[in-house]
CSV table of C-alpha atoms in Angstrom, one decimal:
chain,number,residue,atom,x,y,z
R,1,MET,CA,71.3,86.7,123.2
R,2,HIS,CA,70.8,83.0,122.7
R,3,ASN,CA,67.2,83.6,121.7
R,4,ARG,CA,68.4,85.2,118.5
R,5,LYS,CA,68.8,82.8,115.5
R,6,THR,CA,72.3,82.0,114.5
R,7,ILE,CA,73.8,82.4,111.0
R,8,ALA,CA,77.2,81.0,110.0
R,9,LEU,CA,78.9,82.8,107.1
R,10,ASP,CA,81.7,81.2,105.0
R,11,MET,CA,84.6,83.5,104.1
R,12,ASP,CA,86.2,82.3,100.8
R,13,GLY,CA,83.8,83.0,97.9
R,14,VAL,CA,81.1,84.4,100.3
R,15,LEU,CA,82.5,87.3,102.4
R,16,ALA,CA,85.5,87.5,100.1
R,17,ASN,CA,85.6,87.6,96.3
R,18,ASN,CA,88.1,84.8,95.7
R,19,LEU,CA,87.5,84.7,92.0
R,20,ASP,CA,88.6,88.2,91.3
R,21,HIS,CA,91.7,87.5,93.4
R,22,TYR,CA,92.5,84.3,91.4
R,23,LEU,CA,92.1,86.2,88.1
R,24,ASN,CA,94.3,89.1,89.3
R,25,TYR,CA,97.0,86.7,90.4
R,26,TYR,CA,96.8,84.9,87.1
R,27,HIS,CA,97.0,88.2,85.2
R,28,GLN,CA,100.0,89.2,87.2
R,29,GLU,CA,101.7,85.9,86.4
R,30,THR,CA,100.8,85.5,82.7
R,31,GLY,CA,99.6,88.9,81.4
R,32,ILE,CA,96.3,87.1,80.4
R,33,GLN,CA,93.1,88.7,81.7
R,34,LEU,CA,90.4,86.1,82.0
R,35,THR,CA,86.8,87.1,82.6
R,36,ASP,CA,84.0,85.7,84.7
R,37,ALA,CA,82.5,84.2,81.5
R,38,ASP,CA,85.8,82.3,80.9
R,39,VAL,CA,85.5,80.4,84.2
R,40,LEU,CA,81.8,79.8,84.5
R,41,GLY,CA,81.0,76.3,85.6
R,42,LEU,CA,84.7,75.3,86.1
R,43,PRO,CA,85.8,73.7,89.4
R,44,GLU,CA,87.3,76.3,91.8
R,45,GLY,CA,90.8,74.7,91.8
R,46,GLU,CA,90.9,74.5,88.0
R,47,CYS,CA,89.4,77.8,86.9
R,48,VAL,CA,92.5,79.1,85.1
R,49,PRO,CA,94.3,77.2,82.3
R,50,ASP,CA,97.2,76.3,84.5
R,51,LYS,CA,95.6,73.7,86.7
R,52,THR,CA,98.2,74.1,89.4
R,53,ALA,CA,97.9,77.8,89.7
R,54,VAL,CA,95.0,78.3,92.2
R,55,ARG,CA,96.5,75.8,94.6
R,56,ARG,CA,99.8,77.7,94.3
R,57,TYR,CA,98.1,81.1,94.9
R,58,ILE,CA,96.1,80.0,98.0
R,59,GLY,CA,99.3,78.4,99.3
R,60,SER,CA,101.3,81.6,99.1
R,61,GLU,CA,101.6,83.9,102.1
R,62,GLY,CA,99.6,87.1,101.7
R,63,PHE,CA,96.8,85.6,99.6
R,64,PHE,CA,94.2,85.6,102.3
R,65,ARG,CA,95.2,88.9,103.8
R,66,THR,CA,94.7,90.7,100.4
R,67,LEU,CA,91.4,89.2,99.3
R,68,PRO,CA,88.9,91.8,98.0
R,69,VAL,CA,85.8,91.9,100.1
R,70,ALA,CA,82.6,90.8,98.3
R,71,LYS,CA,80.3,93.5,96.9
R,72,ASP,CA,77.7,94.7,99.4
R,73,ALA,CA,78.9,92.1,102.0
R,74,GLN,CA,79.9,94.7,104.6
R,75,GLU,CA,76.6,96.5,104.6
R,76,VAL,CA,74.4,93.4,104.6
R,77,VAL,CA,76.4,91.5,107.3
R,78,LYS,CA,76.1,94.6,109.5
R,79,GLU,CA,72.4,94.5,109.1
R,80,LEU,CA,72.2,90.8,109.8
R,81,HIS,CA,74.5,91.3,112.8
R,82,ASP,CA,71.8,93.7,114.3
R,83,ARG,CA,69.2,90.9,114.2
R,84,TYR,CA,71.0,87.6,114.4
R,85,ASP,CA,74.0,86.0,116.1
R,86,VAL,CA,76.3,86.1,113.1
R,87,PHE,CA,79.3,83.7,113.0
R,88,VAL,CA,82.1,83.5,110.5
R,89,VAL,CA,83.0,79.9,109.9
R,90,SER,CA,86.0,79.4,107.7
R,91,ALA,CA,88.2,76.5,106.7
R,92,ALA,CA,91.5,78.0,107.6
R,93,MET,CA,93.4,75.2,109.2
R,94,GLU,CA,95.2,73.7,106.2
R,95,PHE,CA,97.7,76.6,105.9
R,96,PRO,CA,98.9,77.7,109.3
R,97,TRP,CA,99.8,81.3,108.3
R,98,SER,CA,96.3,81.8,106.8
R,99,LEU,CA,94.9,81.8,110.4
R,100,ARG,CA,96.4,85.1,111.2
R,101,GLU,CA,95.8,86.5,107.8
R,102,LYS,CA,92.1,85.7,108.0
R,103,ARG,CA,91.8,87.0,111.5
R,104,ASP,CA,93.4,90.3,110.5
R,105,TRP,CA,91.3,90.5,107.3
R,106,LEU,CA,88.1,90.1,109.3
R,107,ALA,CA,89.2,92.7,111.8
R,108,GLU,CA,89.7,95.1,108.8
R,109,TYR,CA,86.5,94.5,106.9
R,110,PHE,CA,84.1,93.3,109.6
R,111,PRO,CA,85.3,94.9,112.8
R,112,PHE,CA,81.8,94.6,114.3
R,113,ILE,CA,82.1,90.8,114.4
R,114,SER,CA,83.5,89.9,117.8
R,115,TRP,CA,86.3,87.3,118.0
R,116,HIS,CA,83.8,85.3,120.1
R,117,ASN,CA,81.9,84.7,116.8
R,118,ILE,CA,84.8,83.6,114.6
R,119,VAL,CA,85.4,79.9,113.9
R,120,PHE,CA,88.4,78.6,112.0
R,121,CYS,CA,88.1,74.9,111.3
R,122,GLY,CA,88.7,72.0,108.9
R,123,HIS,CA,85.5,70.0,108.5
R,124,LYS,CA,82.4,72.1,109.1
R,125,HIS,CA,80.1,69.2,110.0
R,126,ILE,CA,80.4,69.8,113.8
R,127,ILE,CA,79.2,73.4,113.4
R,128,HIS,CA,75.6,73.8,114.4
R,129,THR,CA,73.8,77.1,113.6
R,130,ASP,CA,70.3,77.8,112.3
R,131,TYR,CA,71.6,78.9,108.9
R,132,LEU,CA,74.8,78.4,106.9
R,133,ILE,CA,75.6,80.5,103.8
R,134,ASP,CA,78.4,78.7,101.9
R,135,ASP,CA,79.5,78.3,98.3
R,136,HIS,CA,80.6,74.7,98.6
R,137,VAL,CA,78.0,72.0,98.5
R,138,LYS,CA,80.1,69.6,100.6
R,139,ASN,CA,79.7,72.0,103.6
R,140,LEU,CA,75.9,72.3,103.0
R,141,LEU,CA,75.4,68.6,102.6
R,142,THR,CA,76.6,67.8,106.2
R,143,PHE,CA,74.9,70.8,107.7
R,144,LYS,CA,72.0,70.2,110.1
R,145,GLY,CA,70.3,73.6,109.8
R,146,LYS,CA,69.1,75.5,106.8
R,147,GLY,CA,71.8,75.5,104.2
R,148,LEU,CA,71.9,78.3,101.6
R,149,MET,CA,74.1,78.2,98.6
R,150,PHE,CA,75.9,81.4,97.8
R,151,ASN,CA,76.2,81.7,94.1
R,152,SER,CA,79.7,81.2,92.6
R,153,PHE,CA,81.1,80.4,89.2
R,154,HIS,CA,82.0,76.9,90.4
R,155,ASN,CA,78.6,75.9,91.8
R,156,ILE,CA,76.2,77.0,89.0
R,157,ASN,CA,75.3,73.4,88.2
R,158,GLU,CA,74.4,72.4,91.7
R,159,HIS,CA,70.7,72.6,92.5
R,160,ARG,CA,70.2,70.8,95.9
R,161,PHE,CA,70.1,74.0,98.0
R,162,GLU,CA,68.3,77.3,97.8
R,163,ARG,CA,70.6,79.7,96.0
R,164,LEU,CA,71.4,83.3,97.0
R,165,GLN,CA,72.7,85.2,94.0
R,166,ASP,CA,74.7,87.9,95.9
R,167,TRP,CA,74.7,89.9,99.1
R,168,LYS,CA,71.7,92.0,97.9
R,169,ASP,CA,69.9,88.6,97.6
R,170,VAL,CA,71.0,87.6,101.2
R,171,HIS,CA,69.5,90.9,102.4
R,172,ARG,CA,66.2,90.1,100.6
R,173,TYR,CA,66.1,86.6,102.0
R,174,PHE,CA,66.5,87.6,105.6
R,175,GLN,CA,64.4,90.7,105.3
R,176,GLY,CA,61.3,88.5,104.5
K,1,MET,CA,83.5,57.7,109.2
K,2,HIS,CA,80.4,59.7,110.3
K,3,ASN,CA,79.0,56.6,112.0
K,4,ARG,CA,81.7,57.0,114.7
K,5,LYS,CA,80.9,59.1,117.7
K,6,THR,CA,82.5,62.5,117.9
K,7,ILE,CA,84.5,63.8,120.9
K,8,ALA,CA,85.6,67.5,121.2
K,9,LEU,CA,88.7,68.1,123.3
K,10,ASP,CA,89.6,71.4,124.8
K,11,MET,CA,93.3,72.4,124.7
K,12,ASP,CA,94.1,74.8,127.6
K,13,GLY,CA,93.9,72.9,130.9
K,14,VAL,CA,93.0,69.6,129.1
K,15,LEU,CA,95.4,68.7,126.4
K,16,ALA,CA,97.9,71.2,127.8
K,17,ASN,CA,99.0,71.7,131.4
K,18,ASN,CA,98.4,75.4,131.8
K,19,LEU,CA,98.8,75.5,135.5
K,20,ASP,CA,102.4,74.2,135.4
K,21,HIS,CA,103.1,76.9,132.8
K,22,TYR,CA,101.6,79.7,134.9
K,23,LEU,CA,103.6,78.6,137.9
K,24,ASN,CA,106.8,78.4,135.9
K,25,TYR,CA,106.3,81.9,134.4
K,26,TYR,CA,105.6,83.2,137.9
K,27,HIS,CA,108.7,81.5,139.3
K,28,GLN,CA,110.8,83.0,136.5
K,29,GLU,CA,109.3,86.4,137.2
K,30,THR,CA,109.4,86.4,141.0
K,31,GLY,CA,111.6,83.6,142.2
K,32,ILE,CA,108.6,82.3,144.1
K,33,GLN,CA,107.7,78.6,143.5
K,34,LEU,CA,104.0,78.1,144.2
K,35,THR,CA,102.7,74.5,144.4
K,36,ASP,CA,99.4,73.0,143.2
K,37,ALA,CA,98.2,73.1,146.8
K,38,ASP,CA,98.7,76.9,146.9
K,39,VAL,CA,96.3,77.5,144.0
K,40,LEU,CA,93.6,74.9,144.7
K,41,GLY,CA,90.1,76.3,144.2
K,42,LEU,CA,91.3,79.7,143.0
K,43,PRO,CA,89.9,81.2,139.7
K,44,GLU,CA,92.2,80.5,136.8
K,45,GLY,CA,93.0,84.1,136.1
K,46,GLU,CA,93.9,84.8,139.7
K,47,CYS,CA,95.8,81.8,140.7
K,48,VAL,CA,99.0,83.6,141.6
K,49,PRO,CA,99.3,86.5,144.1
K,50,ASP,CA,99.8,89.1,141.3
K,51,LYS,CA,96.2,89.2,139.9
K,52,THR,CA,97.4,90.7,136.6
K,53,ALA,CA,100.0,88.0,136.0
K,54,VAL,CA,98.1,85.2,134.3
K,55,ARG,CA,96.5,87.6,131.8
K,56,ARG,CA,99.9,89.0,131.1
K,57,TYR,CA,101.4,85.5,130.5
K,58,ILE,CA,98.7,84.3,128.2
K,59,GLY,CA,98.9,87.6,126.3
K,60,SER,CA,102.6,87.2,125.6
K,61,GLU,CA,103.9,85.7,122.4
K,62,GLY,CA,105.3,82.2,122.9
K,63,PHE,CA,103.1,81.2,125.8
K,64,PHE,CA,100.9,78.8,123.9
K,65,ARG,CA,103.7,77.4,121.8
K,66,THR,CA,105.6,76.4,124.9
K,67,LEU,CA,102.9,74.8,127.0
K,68,PRO,CA,103.7,71.5,128.5
K,69,VAL,CA,101.5,68.6,127.2
K,70,ALA,CA,99.2,67.1,129.9
K,71,LYS,CA,100.4,63.8,131.5
K,72,ASP,CA,99.2,60.8,129.5
K,73,ALA,CA,97.2,62.9,127.1
K,74,GLN,CA,99.2,61.8,124.0
K,75,GLU,CA,98.7,58.1,124.6
K,76,VAL,CA,95.0,58.4,125.5
K,77,VAL,CA,94.1,60.7,122.7
K,78,LYS,CA,95.8,58.3,120.3
K,79,GLU,CA,93.6,55.5,121.6
K,80,LEU,CA,90.4,57.6,121.3
K,81,HIS,CA,91.4,58.6,117.8
K,82,ASP,CA,91.3,55.0,116.8
K,83,ARG,CA,87.7,54.6,117.8
K,84,TYR,CA,86.1,58.0,117.7
K,85,ASP,CA,86.2,61.1,115.5
K,86,VAL,CA,88.3,63.3,117.8
K,87,PHE,CA,88.2,67.1,117.4
K,88,VAL,CA,90.3,69.7,119.2
K,89,VAL,CA,88.1,72.7,120.0
K,90,SER,CA,90.0,75.6,121.4
K,91,ALA,CA,89.2,79.2,122.2
K,92,ALA,CA,92.1,80.8,120.3
K,93,MET,CA,90.6,83.8,118.7
K,94,GLU,CA,91.2,86.5,121.3
K,95,PHE,CA,95.0,86.6,120.6
K,96,PRO,CA,95.7,86.5,116.9
K,97,TRP,CA,99.2,85.2,117.2
K,98,SER,CA,98.0,82.3,119.4
K,99,LEU,CA,96.3,80.7,116.4
K,100,ARG,CA,99.6,79.8,114.7
K,101,GLU,CA,101.2,78.8,118.1
K,102,LYS,CA,98.3,76.5,118.9
K,103,ARG,CA,98.3,75.0,115.4
K,104,ASP,CA,102.1,74.3,115.6
K,105,TRP,CA,101.8,73.0,119.2
K,106,LEU,CA,99.1,70.5,118.0
K,107,ALA,CA,101.3,69.4,115.1
K,108,GLU,CA,104.1,68.7,117.5
K,109,TYR,CA,102.3,66.8,120.2
K,110,PHE,CA,99.3,65.4,118.4
K,111,PRO,CA,100.5,64.9,114.8
K,112,PHE,CA,97.9,62.2,114.2
K,113,ILE,CA,95.0,64.8,114.5
K,114,SER,CA,94.3,66.0,111.0
K,115,TRP,CA,93.9,69.7,110.4
K,116,HIS,CA,90.3,68.8,109.3
K,117,ASN,CA,89.6,68.1,113.0
K,118,ILE,CA,90.9,71.2,114.6
K,119,VAL,CA,88.6,74.1,115.5
K,120,PHE,CA,89.7,77.4,116.8
K,121,CYS,CA,86.8,79.6,118.0
K,122,GLY,CA,85.5,82.1,120.5
K,123,HIS,CA,82.2,80.9,121.9
K,124,LYS,CA,81.9,77.1,121.8
K,125,HIS,CA,78.1,77.0,121.8
K,126,ILE,CA,77.8,76.4,118.1
K,127,ILE,CA,80.0,73.3,118.3
K,128,HIS,CA,78.0,70.1,118.2
K,129,THR,CA,79.7,66.8,119.0
K,130,ASP,CA,78.6,63.8,121.0
K,131,TYR,CA,81.1,64.5,123.8
K,132,LEU,CA,83.0,67.6,125.0
K,133,ILE,CA,85.8,67.3,127.5
K,134,ASP,CA,86.5,70.8,128.9
K,135,ASP,CA,87.7,72.3,132.2
K,136,HIS,CA,85.4,75.4,132.0
K,137,VAL,CA,81.8,75.0,133.1
K,138,LYS,CA,80.7,77.9,130.9
K,139,ASN,CA,81.6,75.7,127.8
K,140,LEU,CA,79.8,72.7,129.3
K,141,LEU,CA,76.7,74.6,130.2
K,142,THR,CA,75.9,75.6,126.6
K,143,PHE,CA,77.0,72.2,125.1
K,144,LYS,CA,74.2,70.0,123.7
K,145,GLY,CA,75.9,66.6,123.9
K,146,LYS,CA,77.5,64.9,126.9
K,147,GLY,CA,79.7,67.3,128.7
K,148,LEU,CA,82.5,66.0,130.8
K,149,MET,CA,84.5,68.2,133.2
K,150,PHE,CA,88.2,67.7,133.1
K,151,ASN,CA,89.5,68.2,136.6
K,152,SER,CA,91.4,71.4,137.2
K,153,PHE,CA,92.5,73.5,140.2
K,154,HIS,CA,90.0,76.2,139.3
K,155,ASN,CA,86.9,73.9,138.9
K,156,ILE,CA,87.0,71.7,142.0
K,157,ASN,CA,83.9,73.3,143.5
K,158,GLU,CA,81.8,72.8,140.4
K,159,HIS,CA,79.6,69.7,140.6
K,160,ARG,CA,77.1,69.9,137.7
K,161,PHE,CA,79.0,67.7,135.3
K,162,GLU,CA,80.6,64.3,135.5
K,163,ARG,CA,84.3,64.8,136.4
K,164,LEU,CA,87.2,63.1,134.8
K,165,GLN,CA,90.2,63.4,137.1
K,166,ASP,CA,93.0,63.1,134.5
K,167,TRP,CA,93.8,61.4,131.2
K,168,LYS,CA,93.9,57.9,132.8
K,169,ASP,CA,90.4,58.6,133.9
K,170,VAL,CA,89.4,59.6,130.4
K,171,HIS,CA,90.8,56.3,129.2
K,172,ARG,CA,88.7,54.5,131.8
K,173,TYR,CA,85.5,56.4,130.9
K,174,PHE,CA,85.7,55.7,127.2
K,175,GLN,CA,86.9,52.1,127.7
K,176,GLY,CA,83.7,51.2,129.4
């Protein structure tokens, strides 16, 4: 098993579609339906007009348990899992209740990923795998292996890492 | 900060005194008070006469939240924290409720360790720090840095790693 290459996958914004969740929460709260175009290029924490809102949403119980799964993520991760050691590496430590929510979310959407291969942490710089797919440049910058930037509204102006547009693009990358 | 060396500390059997907790649970259940001498050299999961007991204790809610802290651990970890980047790396993923219990336990006994420096995982082989202090040889065998075996009743016959007898001995090791 340790001859297989290792891939670490971020959760928020990679396995999960956080943006849709932010916009849905904002719509519930204000009645205003923002679109992907409205938020393009904005920082993640300030993607809606109320700059305190995203922080409030992620700090509320239930947010992480009810995240929508990213399009095509389940199928592509299942494929990767057949050929690589796939780890989920998520910053979950800030909000203690999110630990259980994230664990249960993964059990629902990615039941084939063993608990042995789940890592909840703060800093990711002590995680060492061959690949890391993450939407935040700060995590890629301290990573020792091959860092791959998962496309997100908040990282479109960042060009220091190879970009994967979506899960179909992840499939293409690892197929080659 | 990244110029400082990194130390990963295991929780169960290292920061926490799991053996005392097993023996207390067993005493509560049976009225029988076993001593350290009774369990010396036995496998951790089979250290009391009822071979199913330890598994049952660690699988019960509240076990991890109520663990006694290891003797001298708080003082020595505080010292290490002043000179190293100290991480807590604990296998907490098998039992979903233990995530919150371990997080709250650390906040109580080691409040100076930031959530940024806490890692809950399954396998530890993707954790890369300069040092790892752990009581289980399986974690030390896959570790790339300097592995240090923390003395425990269940590992006394294991001689492949430098052994630290207790937290005073950890202090001595890193003082030098």
